[in-house]
Amino acid sequence: MLQIIDKLLEEARQFQAETKEEVEQFRIKYLGKKGALSELFRNFKEVPAEQKRETGQKINQLKQFVADRIDTLLANLSDDIGGDDTRDLTLPGPPVLSGARHPISIVRNEIISIFGRLGYTISEGPEIEDDWHVFSSLNFPPEHPARDMQDTFFIEKDPDILLRTHTSSVQVRVMENESLPLRTISPGRVFRNEAISARAHCIFHQVEGLYIDENVSFADLKQTLLYFAREMFGKRVEIRLRPSYFPFTEPSAEMDISCQICGGKGCNVCKYTGWLEILGCGMVDPNVLEFNHIDSEKYTGFAFGMGVERVAMLKYQVKDLRLYFENDIRFLEQFKAAY
Ligand code: PHE
């Protein structure tokens, strides 16, 4: 009898089913009224007394195994999209959400691509900087207000270690390490100790550019920026340069683009001026060249720097800068782009 049980157990183990009917046959064969287990129980009384215990246990094991096997087989079959499946296969599937790039990445990549077409390389540098690379080598006099605690996040004092307030620091590192002529842009995150509002944030992104060679003129700067503005905002964009001040450029200017909303007529976006400010620029101050061991008699250069959030706000008509940092998916998924 023990052998018969073992054989039945082995058969049950091997059994596979492709339909519910086959499972039902299997159930009848083992657990039906005239099935194998009934027969075993019927013959049980003939088992010699000393084997009863072991045989009884084995029969019960077999019964349990068969019951479990039926459950597993049925469960597997119901996963199958078989003929008697009741699900509606014409229903639409669960939505597959495709990701979108962050608008700041889209705009940054676009800026990089525009200057890439003009032969600019990309340079990157540390976000935690020293005073030399962020201020001193850029001709910031010691008492310059930009060194004020209000603007800069200091990490250590004397010697000062700080979070960079602009990516001009990267350009200093490029001047230190690379040979002339230089043509590079530095995209990156910058930090300023400012109250967060619709127009300002303590963390934002910049792309700054630097071009140094013999005979680089302000006209080259202007043409480069005009090219950039038209690639970025459209062929009809006009630019204007207003005199400004930066310690590291002389002369310095701020560039406006003609308002794309009203076409220069005046609206609430451009505050009825027809112009929108977009970046700072100028000819590299000879002091900065000399601090970086570049002969300012032989070489000249220009530099410019822009906030990526600002460009993105103008491009996408987003009025509140904070939206770029909140990562609300309903805001972010509106931006799909090739970049
Ligand atoms: N570094 C300046 C800023 O962060 C921008 C700038 C760069 C201005 C280069 C002029 C030339 O505001």
mmCIF file with all atom_site columns, C-alpha atoms in Angstrom, residues 125-326:
data_model
loop_
_atom_site.group_PDB
_atom_site.id
_atom_site.type_symbol
_atom_site.label_atom_id
_atom_site.label_alt_id
_atom_site.label_comp_id
_atom_site.label_asym_id
_atom_site.label_entity_id
_atom_site.label_seq_id
_atom_site.pdbx_PDB_ins_code
_atom_site.Cartn_x
_atom_site.Cartn_y
_atom_site.Cartn_z
_atom_site.occupancy
_atom_site.B_iso_or_equiv
_atom_site.pdbx_formal_charge
_atom_site.auth_seq_id
_atom_site.auth_comp_id
_atom_site.auth_asym_id
_atom_site.auth_atom_id
_atom_site.pdbx_PDB_model_num
ATOM 1   C CA . GLY A 1 125 ? 33.482 73.729  -12.250 1.00 0.00 ? 125 GLY A CA 1
ATOM 2   C CA . PRO A 1 126 ? 32.804 73.315  -8.525  1.00 0.00 ? 126 PRO A CA 1
ATOM 3   C CA . GLU A 1 127 ? 29.757 74.829  -6.818  1.00 0.00 ? 127 GLU A CA 1
ATOM 4   C CA . ILE A 1 128 ? 31.752 75.318  -3.620  1.00 0.00 ? 128 ILE A CA 1
ATOM 5   C CA . GLU A 1 129 ? 34.419 77.881  -4.393  1.00 0.00 ? 129 GLU A CA 1
ATOM 6   C CA . ASP A 1 130 ? 37.024 80.121  -2.828  1.00 0.00 ? 130 ASP A CA 1
ATOM 7   C CA . ASP A 1 131 ? 37.088 83.892  -2.784  1.00 0.00 ? 131 ASP A CA 1
ATOM 8   C CA . TRP A 1 132 ? 39.721 84.097  -5.500  1.00 0.00 ? 132 TRP A CA 1
ATOM 9   C CA . HIS A 1 133 ? 37.689 82.344  -8.202  1.00 0.00 ? 133 HIS A CA 1
ATOM 10  C CA . VAL A 1 134 ? 34.349 83.996  -7.418  1.00 0.00 ? 134 VAL A CA 1
ATOM 11  C CA . PHE A 1 135 ? 35.488 87.528  -6.546  1.00 0.00 ? 135 PHE A CA 1
ATOM 12  C CA . SER A 1 136 ? 39.145 88.541  -6.314  1.00 0.00 ? 136 SER A CA 1
ATOM 13  C CA . SER A 1 137 ? 40.375 87.339  -9.688  1.00 0.00 ? 137 SER A CA 1
ATOM 14  C CA . LEU A 1 138 ? 37.278 88.925  -11.232 1.00 0.00 ? 138 LEU A CA 1
ATOM 15  C CA . ASN A 1 139 ? 38.326 92.350  -10.057 1.00 0.00 ? 139 ASN A CA 1
ATOM 16  C CA . PHE A 1 140 ? 35.875 92.708  -7.192  1.00 0.00 ? 140 PHE A CA 1
ATOM 17  C CA . PRO A 1 141 ? 37.341 95.358  -4.917  1.00 0.00 ? 141 PRO A CA 1
ATOM 18  C CA . PRO A 1 142 ? 37.449 94.154  -1.280  1.00 0.00 ? 142 PRO A CA 1
ATOM 19  C CA . GLU A 1 143 ? 34.600 96.434  -0.265  1.00 0.00 ? 143 GLU A CA 1
ATOM 20  C CA . HIS A 1 144 ? 32.314 95.527  -3.202  1.00 0.00 ? 144 HIS A CA 1
ATOM 21  C CA . PRO A 1 145 ? 28.705 95.017  -2.063  1.00 0.00 ? 145 PRO A CA 1
ATOM 22  C CA . ALA A 1 146 ? 28.444 91.652  -3.840  1.00 0.00 ? 146 ALA A CA 1
ATOM 23  C CA . ARG A 1 147 ? 30.780 90.315  -1.170  1.00 0.00 ? 147 ARG A CA 1
ATOM 24  C CA . ASP A 1 148 ? 28.273 91.302  1.439   1.00 0.00 ? 148 ASP A CA 1
ATOM 25  C CA . MET A 1 149 ? 26.867 88.470  3.541   1.00 0.00 ? 149 MET A CA 1
ATOM 26  C CA . GLN A 1 150 ? 23.469 89.347  2.066   1.00 0.00 ? 150 GLN A CA 1
ATOM 27  C CA . ASP A 1 151 ? 24.377 88.009  -1.326  1.00 0.00 ? 151 ASP A CA 1
ATOM 28  C CA . THR A 1 152 ? 26.761 85.193  -0.638  1.00 0.00 ? 152 THR A CA 1
ATOM 29  C CA . PHE A 1 153 ? 26.348 81.958  1.276   1.00 0.00 ? 153 PHE A CA 1
ATOM 30  C CA . PHE A 1 154 ? 29.608 81.512  3.135   1.00 0.00 ? 154 PHE A CA 1
ATOM 31  C CA . ILE A 1 155 ? 30.679 78.087  4.260   1.00 0.00 ? 155 ILE A CA 1
ATOM 32  C CA . GLU A 1 156 ? 33.886 79.128  6.025   1.00 0.00 ? 156 GLU A CA 1
ATOM 33  C CA . LYS A 1 157 ? 35.531 82.443  6.812   1.00 0.00 ? 157 LYS A CA 1
ATOM 34  C CA . ASP A 1 158 ? 39.250 83.355  6.616   1.00 0.00 ? 158 ASP A CA 1
ATOM 35  C CA . PRO A 1 159 ? 40.037 82.024  4.164   1.00 0.00 ? 159 PRO A CA 1
ATOM 36  C CA . ASP A 1 160 ? 36.577 82.309  2.664   1.00 0.00 ? 160 ASP A CA 1
ATOM 37  C CA . ILE A 1 161 ? 34.910 79.229  1.229   1.00 0.00 ? 161 ILE A CA 1
ATOM 38  C CA . LEU A 1 162 ? 31.531 79.927  -0.331  1.00 0.00 ? 162 LEU A CA 1
ATOM 39  C CA . LEU A 1 163 ? 28.835 78.787  -2.709  1.00 0.00 ? 163 LEU A CA 1
ATOM 40  C CA . ARG A 1 164 ? 29.495 80.378  -6.080  1.00 0.00 ? 164 ARG A CA 1
ATOM 41  C CA . THR A 1 165 ? 27.224 83.314  -6.856  1.00 0.00 ? 165 THR A CA 1
ATOM 42  C CA . HIS A 1 166 ? 27.883 83.094  -10.585 1.00 0.00 ? 166 HIS A CA 1
ATOM 43  C CA . THR A 1 167 ? 29.602 80.697  -12.980 1.00 0.00 ? 167 THR A CA 1
ATOM 44  C CA . SER A 1 168 ? 32.200 83.322  -13.917 1.00 0.00 ? 168 SER A CA 1
ATOM 45  C CA . SER A 1 169 ? 34.313 81.328  -11.442 1.00 0.00 ? 169 SER A CA 1
ATOM 46  C CA . VAL A 1 170 ? 34.393 78.469  -13.947 1.00 0.00 ? 170 VAL A CA 1
ATOM 47  C CA . GLN A 1 171 ? 35.740 80.829  -16.589 1.00 0.00 ? 171 GLN A CA 1
ATOM 48  C CA . VAL A 1 172 ? 38.558 81.839  -14.274 1.00 0.00 ? 172 VAL A CA 1
ATOM 49  C CA . ARG A 1 173 ? 39.435 78.165  -13.954 1.00 0.00 ? 173 ARG A CA 1
ATOM 50  C CA . VAL A 1 174 ? 39.374 77.836  -17.742 1.00 0.00 ? 174 VAL A CA 1
ATOM 51  C CA . MET A 1 175 ? 41.717 80.827  -18.087 1.00 0.00 ? 175 MET A CA 1
ATOM 52  C CA . GLU A 1 176 ? 44.059 79.191  -15.564 1.00 0.00 ? 176 GLU A CA 1
ATOM 53  C CA . ASN A 1 177 ? 44.147 75.823  -17.249 1.00 0.00 ? 177 ASN A CA 1
ATOM 54  C CA . GLU A 1 178 ? 43.625 76.218  -20.958 1.00 0.00 ? 178 GLU A CA 1
ATOM 55  C CA . SER A 1 179 ? 45.573 77.911  -23.693 1.00 0.00 ? 179 SER A CA 1
ATOM 56  C CA . LEU A 1 180 ? 44.362 80.796  -25.849 1.00 0.00 ? 180 LEU A CA 1
ATOM 57  C CA . PRO A 1 181 ? 42.270 81.461  -27.854 1.00 0.00 ? 181 PRO A CA 1
ATOM 58  C CA . LEU A 1 182 ? 39.333 80.558  -25.621 1.00 0.00 ? 182 LEU A CA 1
ATOM 59  C CA . ARG A 1 183 ? 35.693 80.220  -26.446 1.00 0.00 ? 183 ARG A CA 1
ATOM 60  C CA . THR A 1 184 ? 33.638 78.545  -23.777 1.00 0.00 ? 184 THR A CA 1
ATOM 61  C CA . ILE A 1 185 ? 30.295 78.605  -21.994 1.00 0.00 ? 185 ILE A CA 1
ATOM 62  C CA . SER A 1 186 ? 29.775 77.593  -18.386 1.00 0.00 ? 186 SER A CA 1
ATOM 63  C CA . PRO A 1 187 ? 26.326 76.303  -17.509 1.00 0.00 ? 187 PRO A CA 1
ATOM 64  C CA . GLY A 1 188 ? 25.660 75.566  -13.862 1.00 0.00 ? 188 GLY A CA 1
ATOM 65  C CA . ARG A 1 189 ? 23.849 76.129  -10.602 1.00 0.00 ? 189 ARG A CA 1
ATOM 66  C CA . VAL A 1 190 ? 24.539 79.270  -8.617  1.00 0.00 ? 190 VAL A CA 1
ATOM 67  C CA . PHE A 1 191 ? 23.525 80.393  -5.129  1.00 0.00 ? 191 PHE A CA 1
ATOM 68  C CA . ARG A 1 192 ? 22.583 83.753  -3.698  1.00 0.00 ? 192 ARG A CA 1
ATOM 69  C CA . ASN A 1 193 ? 21.350 84.655  -0.282  1.00 0.00 ? 193 ASN A CA 1
ATOM 70  C CA . GLU A 1 194 ? 18.111 86.230  -1.471  1.00 0.00 ? 194 GLU A CA 1
ATOM 71  C CA . ALA A 1 195 ? 14.538 86.077  -0.272  1.00 0.00 ? 195 ALA A CA 1
ATOM 72  C CA . ILE A 1 196 ? 12.514 83.722  -2.457  1.00 0.00 ? 196 ILE A CA 1
ATOM 73  C CA . SER A 1 197 ? 9.837  85.474  -4.504  1.00 0.00 ? 197 SER A CA 1
ATOM 74  C CA . ALA A 1 198 ? 8.165  85.241  -7.917  1.00 0.00 ? 198 ALA A CA 1
ATOM 75  C CA . ARG A 1 199 ? 11.237 86.908  -9.431  1.00 0.00 ? 199 ARG A CA 1
ATOM 76  C CA . ALA A 1 200 ? 14.142 85.691  -7.277  1.00 0.00 ? 200 ALA A CA 1
ATOM 77  C CA . HIS A 1 201 ? 15.375 82.428  -5.826  1.00 0.00 ? 201 HIS A CA 1
ATOM 78  C CA . CYS A 1 202 ? 18.368 81.514  -3.715  1.00 0.00 ? 202 CYS A CA 1
ATOM 79  C CA . ILE A 1 203 ? 19.309 78.774  -6.185  1.00 0.00 ? 203 ILE A CA 1
ATOM 80  C CA . PHE A 1 204 ? 19.168 79.288  -9.907  1.00 0.00 ? 204 PHE A CA 1
ATOM 81  C CA . HIS A 1 205 ? 20.983 78.389  -13.098 1.00 0.00 ? 205 HIS A CA 1
ATOM 82  C CA . GLN A 1 206 ? 23.274 80.406  -15.290 1.00 0.00 ? 206 GLN A CA 1
ATOM 83  C CA . VAL A 1 207 ? 25.040 80.093  -18.577 1.00 0.00 ? 207 VAL A CA 1
ATOM 84  C CA . GLU A 1 208 ? 28.005 82.400  -18.816 1.00 0.00 ? 208 GLU A CA 1
ATOM 85  C CA . GLY A 1 209 ? 30.200 82.787  -21.884 1.00 0.00 ? 209 GLY A CA 1
ATOM 86  C CA . LEU A 1 210 ? 33.788 83.871  -22.430 1.00 0.00 ? 210 LEU A CA 1
ATOM 87  C CA . TYR A 1 211 ? 35.654 84.556  -25.642 1.00 0.00 ? 211 TYR A CA 1
ATOM 88  C CA . ILE A 1 212 ? 39.308 85.623  -25.615 1.00 0.00 ? 212 ILE A CA 1
ATOM 89  C CA . ASP A 1 213 ? 41.485 86.055  -28.671 1.00 0.00 ? 213 ASP A CA 1
ATOM 90  C CA . GLU A 1 214 ? 43.427 88.748  -30.488 1.00 0.00 ? 214 GLU A CA 1
ATOM 91  C CA . ASN A 1 215 ? 41.229 91.544  -31.859 1.00 0.00 ? 215 ASN A CA 1
ATOM 92  C CA . VAL A 1 216 ? 37.979 90.539  -30.182 1.00 0.00 ? 216 VAL A CA 1
ATOM 93  C CA . SER A 1 217 ? 35.762 93.616  -30.245 1.00 0.00 ? 217 SER A CA 1
ATOM 94  C CA . PHE A 1 218 ? 32.484 94.855  -28.816 1.00 0.00 ? 218 PHE A CA 1
ATOM 95  C CA . ALA A 1 219 ? 31.017 94.434  -32.299 1.00 0.00 ? 219 ALA A CA 1
ATOM 96  C CA . ASP A 1 220 ? 31.782 90.694  -32.065 1.00 0.00 ? 220 ASP A CA 1
ATOM 97  C CA . LEU A 1 221 ? 29.993 90.592  -28.744 1.00 0.00 ? 221 LEU A CA 1
ATOM 98  C CA . LYS A 1 222 ? 26.959 92.367  -30.117 1.00 0.00 ? 222 LYS A CA 1
ATOM 99  C CA . GLN A 1 223 ? 26.718 90.143  -33.166 1.00 0.00 ? 223 GLN A CA 1
ATOM 100 C CA . THR A 1 224 ? 27.117 86.998  -31.071 1.00 0.00 ? 224 THR A CA 1
ATOM 101 C CA . LEU A 1 225 ? 24.308 88.079  -28.761 1.00 0.00 ? 225 LEU A CA 1
ATOM 102 C CA . LEU A 1 226 ? 22.052 89.066  -31.646 1.00 0.00 ? 226 LEU A CA 1
ATOM 103 C CA . TYR A 1 227 ? 22.584 85.619  -33.161 1.00 0.00 ? 227 TYR A CA 1
ATOM 104 C CA . PHE A 1 228 ? 21.777 84.024  -29.809 1.00 0.00 ? 228 PHE A CA 1
ATOM 105 C CA . ALA A 1 229 ? 18.615 86.106  -29.297 1.00 0.00 ? 229 ALA A CA 1
ATOM 106 C CA . ARG A 1 230 ? 17.266 85.285  -32.740 1.00 0.00 ? 230 ARG A CA 1
ATOM 107 C CA . GLU A 1 231 ? 18.008 81.565  -32.433 1.00 0.00 ? 231 GLU A CA 1
ATOM 108 C CA . MET A 1 232 ? 16.387 81.484  -29.026 1.00 0.00 ? 232 MET A CA 1
ATOM 109 C CA . PHE A 1 233 ? 13.372 83.756  -29.454 1.00 0.00 ? 233 PHE A CA 1
ATOM 110 C CA . GLY A 1 234 ? 12.806 83.984  -33.176 1.00 0.00 ? 234 GLY A CA 1
ATOM 111 C CA . LYS A 1 235 ? 14.104 85.744  -36.242 1.00 0.00 ? 235 LYS A CA 1
ATOM 112 C CA . ARG A 1 236 ? 12.238 89.003  -35.656 1.00 0.00 ? 236 ARG A CA 1
ATOM 113 C CA . VAL A 1 237 ? 13.763 89.704  -32.259 1.00 0.00 ? 237 VAL A CA 1
ATOM 114 C CA . GLU A 1 238 ? 15.622 92.989  -31.809 1.00 0.00 ? 238 GLU A CA 1
ATOM 115 C CA . ILE A 1 239 ? 18.210 93.590  -29.123 1.00 0.00 ? 239 ILE A CA 1
ATOM 116 C CA . ARG A 1 240 ? 19.387 96.681  -27.353 1.00 0.00 ? 240 ARG A CA 1
ATOM 117 C CA . LEU A 1 241 ? 22.386 97.203  -25.095 1.00 0.00 ? 241 LEU A CA 1
ATOM 118 C CA . ARG A 1 242 ? 22.197 99.533  -22.112 1.00 0.00 ? 242 ARG A CA 1
ATOM 119 C CA . PRO A 1 243 ? 25.355 100.705 -20.311 1.00 0.00 ? 243 PRO A CA 1
ATOM 120 C CA . SER A 1 244 ? 25.818 98.925  -16.985 1.00 0.00 ? 244 SER A CA 1
ATOM 121 C CA . TYR A 1 245 ? 28.489 98.029  -14.465 1.00 0.00 ? 245 TYR A CA 1
ATOM 122 C CA . PHE A 1 246 ? 30.231 94.776  -13.573 1.00 0.00 ? 246 PHE A CA 1
ATOM 123 C CA . PRO A 1 247 ? 33.642 94.708  -11.882 1.00 0.00 ? 247 PRO A CA 1
ATOM 124 C CA . PHE A 1 248 ? 35.003 92.193  -14.401 1.00 0.00 ? 248 PHE A CA 1
ATOM 125 C CA . THR A 1 249 ? 33.948 93.886  -17.642 1.00 0.00 ? 249 THR A CA 1
ATOM 126 C CA . GLU A 1 250 ? 34.682 97.323  -19.085 1.00 0.00 ? 250 GLU A CA 1
ATOM 127 C CA . PRO A 1 251 ? 32.660 98.594  -20.796 1.00 0.00 ? 251 PRO A CA 1
ATOM 128 C CA . SER A 1 252 ? 29.683 96.663  -19.426 1.00 0.00 ? 252 SER A CA 1
ATOM 129 C CA . ALA A 1 253 ? 26.153 96.418  -20.710 1.00 0.00 ? 253 ALA A CA 1
ATOM 130 C CA . GLU A 1 254 ? 22.827 94.802  -20.077 1.00 0.00 ? 254 GLU A CA 1
ATOM 131 C CA . MET A 1 255 ? 20.975 93.368  -23.015 1.00 0.00 ? 255 MET A CA 1
ATOM 132 C CA . ASP A 1 256 ? 17.243 93.635  -23.596 1.00 0.00 ? 256 ASP A CA 1
ATOM 133 C CA . ILE A 1 257 ? 15.243 91.827  -26.233 1.00 0.00 ? 257 ILE A CA 1
ATOM 134 C CA . SER A 1 258 ? 12.169 93.295  -27.877 1.00 0.00 ? 258 SER A CA 1
ATOM 135 C CA . CYS A 1 259 ? 9.036  92.047  -26.125 1.00 0.00 ? 259 CYS A CA 1
ATOM 136 C CA . GLN A 1 260 ? 7.666  89.012  -27.906 1.00 0.00 ? 260 GLN A CA 1
ATOM 137 C CA . ILE A 1 261 ? 4.208  89.404  -26.462 1.00 0.00 ? 261 ILE A CA 1
ATOM 138 C CA . CYS A 1 262 ? 3.365  92.859  -27.758 1.00 0.00 ? 262 CYS A CA 1
ATOM 139 C CA . GLY A 1 263 ? 6.005  93.100  -30.470 1.00 0.00 ? 263 GLY A CA 1
ATOM 140 C CA . GLY A 1 264 ? 7.474  96.202  -28.797 1.00 0.00 ? 264 GLY A CA 1
ATOM 141 C CA . LYS A 1 265 ? 4.223  98.141  -28.491 1.00 0.00 ? 265 LYS A CA 1
ATOM 142 C CA . GLY A 1 266 ? 4.085  97.817  -24.724 1.00 0.00 ? 266 GLY A CA 1
ATOM 143 C CA . CYS A 1 267 ? 2.176  95.374  -22.499 1.00 0.00 ? 267 CYS A CA 1
ATOM 144 C CA . ASN A 1 268 ? 2.119  94.261  -18.888 1.00 0.00 ? 268 ASN A CA 1
ATOM 145 C CA . VAL A 1 269 ? 4.840  91.624  -19.470 1.00 0.00 ? 269 VAL A CA 1
ATOM 146 C CA . CYS A 1 270 ? 7.376  94.246  -20.576 1.00 0.00 ? 270 CYS A CA 1
ATOM 147 C CA . LYS A 1 271 ? 5.843  96.799  -18.187 1.00 0.00 ? 271 LYS A CA 1
ATOM 148 C CA . TYR A 1 272 ? 4.919  98.951  -21.190 1.00 0.00 ? 272 TYR A CA 1
ATOM 149 C CA . THR A 1 273 ? 8.552  99.505  -22.227 1.00 0.00 ? 273 THR A CA 1
ATOM 150 C CA . GLY A 1 274 ? 8.570  97.148  -25.211 1.00 0.00 ? 274 GLY A CA 1
ATOM 151 C CA . TRP A 1 275 ? 11.810 95.570  -23.895 1.00 0.00 ? 275 TRP A CA 1
ATOM 152 C CA . LEU A 1 276 ? 12.751 92.676  -21.626 1.00 0.00 ? 276 LEU A CA 1
ATOM 153 C CA . GLU A 1 277 ? 16.080 92.435  -19.844 1.00 0.00 ? 277 GLU A CA 1
ATOM 154 C CA . ILE A 1 278 ? 17.839 89.158  -20.430 1.00 0.00 ? 278 ILE A CA 1
ATOM 155 C CA . LEU A 1 279 ? 21.566 89.214  -19.733 1.00 0.00 ? 279 LEU A CA 1
ATOM 156 C CA . GLY A 1 280 ? 24.697 91.060  -18.628 1.00 0.00 ? 280 GLY A CA 1
ATOM 157 C CA . CYS A 1 281 ? 27.799 91.379  -20.767 1.00 0.00 ? 281 CYS A CA 1
ATOM 158 C CA . GLY A 1 282 ? 30.884 93.383  -21.570 1.00 0.00 ? 282 GLY A CA 1
ATOM 159 C CA . MET A 1 283 ? 34.509 93.402  -22.636 1.00 0.00 ? 283 MET A CA 1
ATOM 160 C CA . VAL A 1 284 ? 36.689 91.506  -20.164 1.00 0.00 ? 284 VAL A CA 1
ATOM 161 C CA . ASP A 1 285 ? 38.402 94.044  -17.904 1.00 0.00 ? 285 ASP A CA 1
ATOM 162 C CA . PRO A 1 286 ? 42.184 94.091  -18.594 1.00 0.00 ? 286 PRO A CA 1
ATOM 163 C CA . ASN A 1 287 ? 42.711 93.582  -14.843 1.00 0.00 ? 287 ASN A CA 1
ATOM 164 C CA . VAL A 1 288 ? 40.946 90.237  -15.046 1.00 0.00 ? 288 VAL A CA 1
ATOM 165 C CA . LEU A 1 289 ? 43.149 89.164  -17.960 1.00 0.00 ? 289 LEU A CA 1
ATOM 166 C CA . GLU A 1 290 ? 46.298 90.221  -16.079 1.00 0.00 ? 290 GLU A CA 1
ATOM 167 C CA . PHE A 1 291 ? 45.168 88.451  -12.856 1.00 0.00 ? 291 PHE A CA 1
ATOM 168 C CA . ASN A 1 292 ? 44.978 85.321  -14.972 1.00 0.00 ? 292 ASN A CA 1
ATOM 169 C CA . HIS A 1 293 ? 48.385 85.844  -16.632 1.00 0.00 ? 293 HIS A CA 1
ATOM 170 C CA . ILE A 1 294 ? 46.978 86.839  -19.994 1.00 0.00 ? 294 ILE A CA 1
ATOM 171 C CA . ASP A 1 295 ? 48.721 89.681  -21.846 1.00 0.00 ? 295 ASP A CA 1
ATOM 172 C CA . SER A 1 296 ? 46.042 92.377  -22.024 1.00 0.00 ? 296 SER A CA 1
ATOM 173 C CA . GLU A 1 297 ? 48.038 94.316  -24.642 1.00 0.00 ? 297 GLU A CA 1
ATOM 174 C CA . LYS A 1 298 ? 47.810 91.404  -27.022 1.00 0.00 ? 298 LYS A CA 1
ATOM 175 C CA . TYR A 1 299 ? 44.478 89.810  -26.147 1.00 0.00 ? 299 TYR A CA 1
ATOM 176 C CA . THR A 1 300 ? 40.974 91.114  -25.646 1.00 0.00 ? 300 THR A CA 1
ATOM 177 C CA . GLY A 1 301 ? 37.798 89.272  -24.862 1.00 0.00 ? 301 GLY A CA 1
ATOM 178 C CA . PHE A 1 302 ? 34.140 89.512  -24.106 1.00 0.00 ? 302 PHE A CA 1
ATOM 179 C CA . ALA A 1 303 ? 31.963 87.828  -21.536 1.00 0.00 ? 303 ALA A CA 1
ATOM 180 C CA . PHE A 1 304 ? 28.261 87.480  -20.963 1.00 0.00 ? 304 PHE A CA 1
ATOM 181 C CA . GLY A 1 305 ? 26.078 85.781  -18.425 1.00 0.00 ? 305 GLY A CA 1
ATOM 182 C CA . MET A 1 306 ? 22.411 84.938  -18.250 1.00 0.00 ? 306 MET A CA 1
ATOM 183 C CA . GLY A 1 307 ? 19.979 83.302  -15.870 1.00 0.00 ? 307 GLY A CA 1
ATOM 184 C CA . VAL A 1 308 ? 18.403 80.195  -17.373 1.00 0.00 ? 308 VAL A CA 1
ATOM 185 C CA . GLU A 1 309 ? 15.200 80.642  -15.337 1.00 0.00 ? 309 GLU A CA 1
ATOM 186 C CA . ARG A 1 310 ? 14.848 84.167  -16.709 1.00 0.00 ? 310 ARG A CA 1
ATOM 187 C CA . VAL A 1 311 ? 15.264 83.010  -20.317 1.00 0.00 ? 311 VAL A CA 1
ATOM 188 C CA . ALA A 1 312 ? 12.777 80.199  -19.650 1.00 0.00 ? 312 ALA A CA 1
ATOM 189 C CA . MET A 1 313 ? 10.267 82.617  -18.111 1.00 0.00 ? 313 MET A CA 1
ATOM 190 C CA . LEU A 1 314 ? 10.434 84.802  -21.193 1.00 0.00 ? 314 LEU A CA 1
ATOM 191 C CA . LYS A 1 315 ? 10.292 81.888  -23.578 1.00 0.00 ? 315 LYS A CA 1
ATOM 192 C CA . TYR A 1 316 ? 7.390  80.109  -21.898 1.00 0.00 ? 316 TYR A CA 1
ATOM 193 C CA . GLN A 1 317 ? 5.610  83.124  -20.376 1.00 0.00 ? 317 GLN A CA 1
ATOM 194 C CA . VAL A 1 318 ? 5.900  81.749  -16.870 1.00 0.00 ? 318 VAL A CA 1
ATOM 195 C CA . LYS A 1 319 ? 5.337  84.584  -14.428 1.00 0.00 ? 319 LYS A CA 1
ATOM 196 C CA . ASP A 1 320 ? 6.449  82.893  -11.200 1.00 0.00 ? 320 ASP A CA 1
ATOM 197 C CA . LEU A 1 321 ? 9.985  81.531  -10.989 1.00 0.00 ? 321 LEU A CA 1
ATOM 198 C CA . ARG A 1 322 ? 9.106  79.345  -8.013  1.00 0.00 ? 322 ARG A CA 1
ATOM 199 C CA . LEU A 1 323 ? 7.142  77.014  -10.308 1.00 0.00 ? 323 LEU A CA 1
ATOM 200 C CA . TYR A 1 324 ? 10.454 75.773  -11.680 1.00 0.00 ? 324 TYR A CA 1
ATOM 201 C CA . PHE A 1 325 ? 11.474 74.474  -8.265  1.00 0.00 ? 325 PHE A CA 1
ATOM 202 C CA . GLU A 1 326 ? 8.242  72.968  -6.994  1.00 0.00 ? 326 GLU A CA 1
#
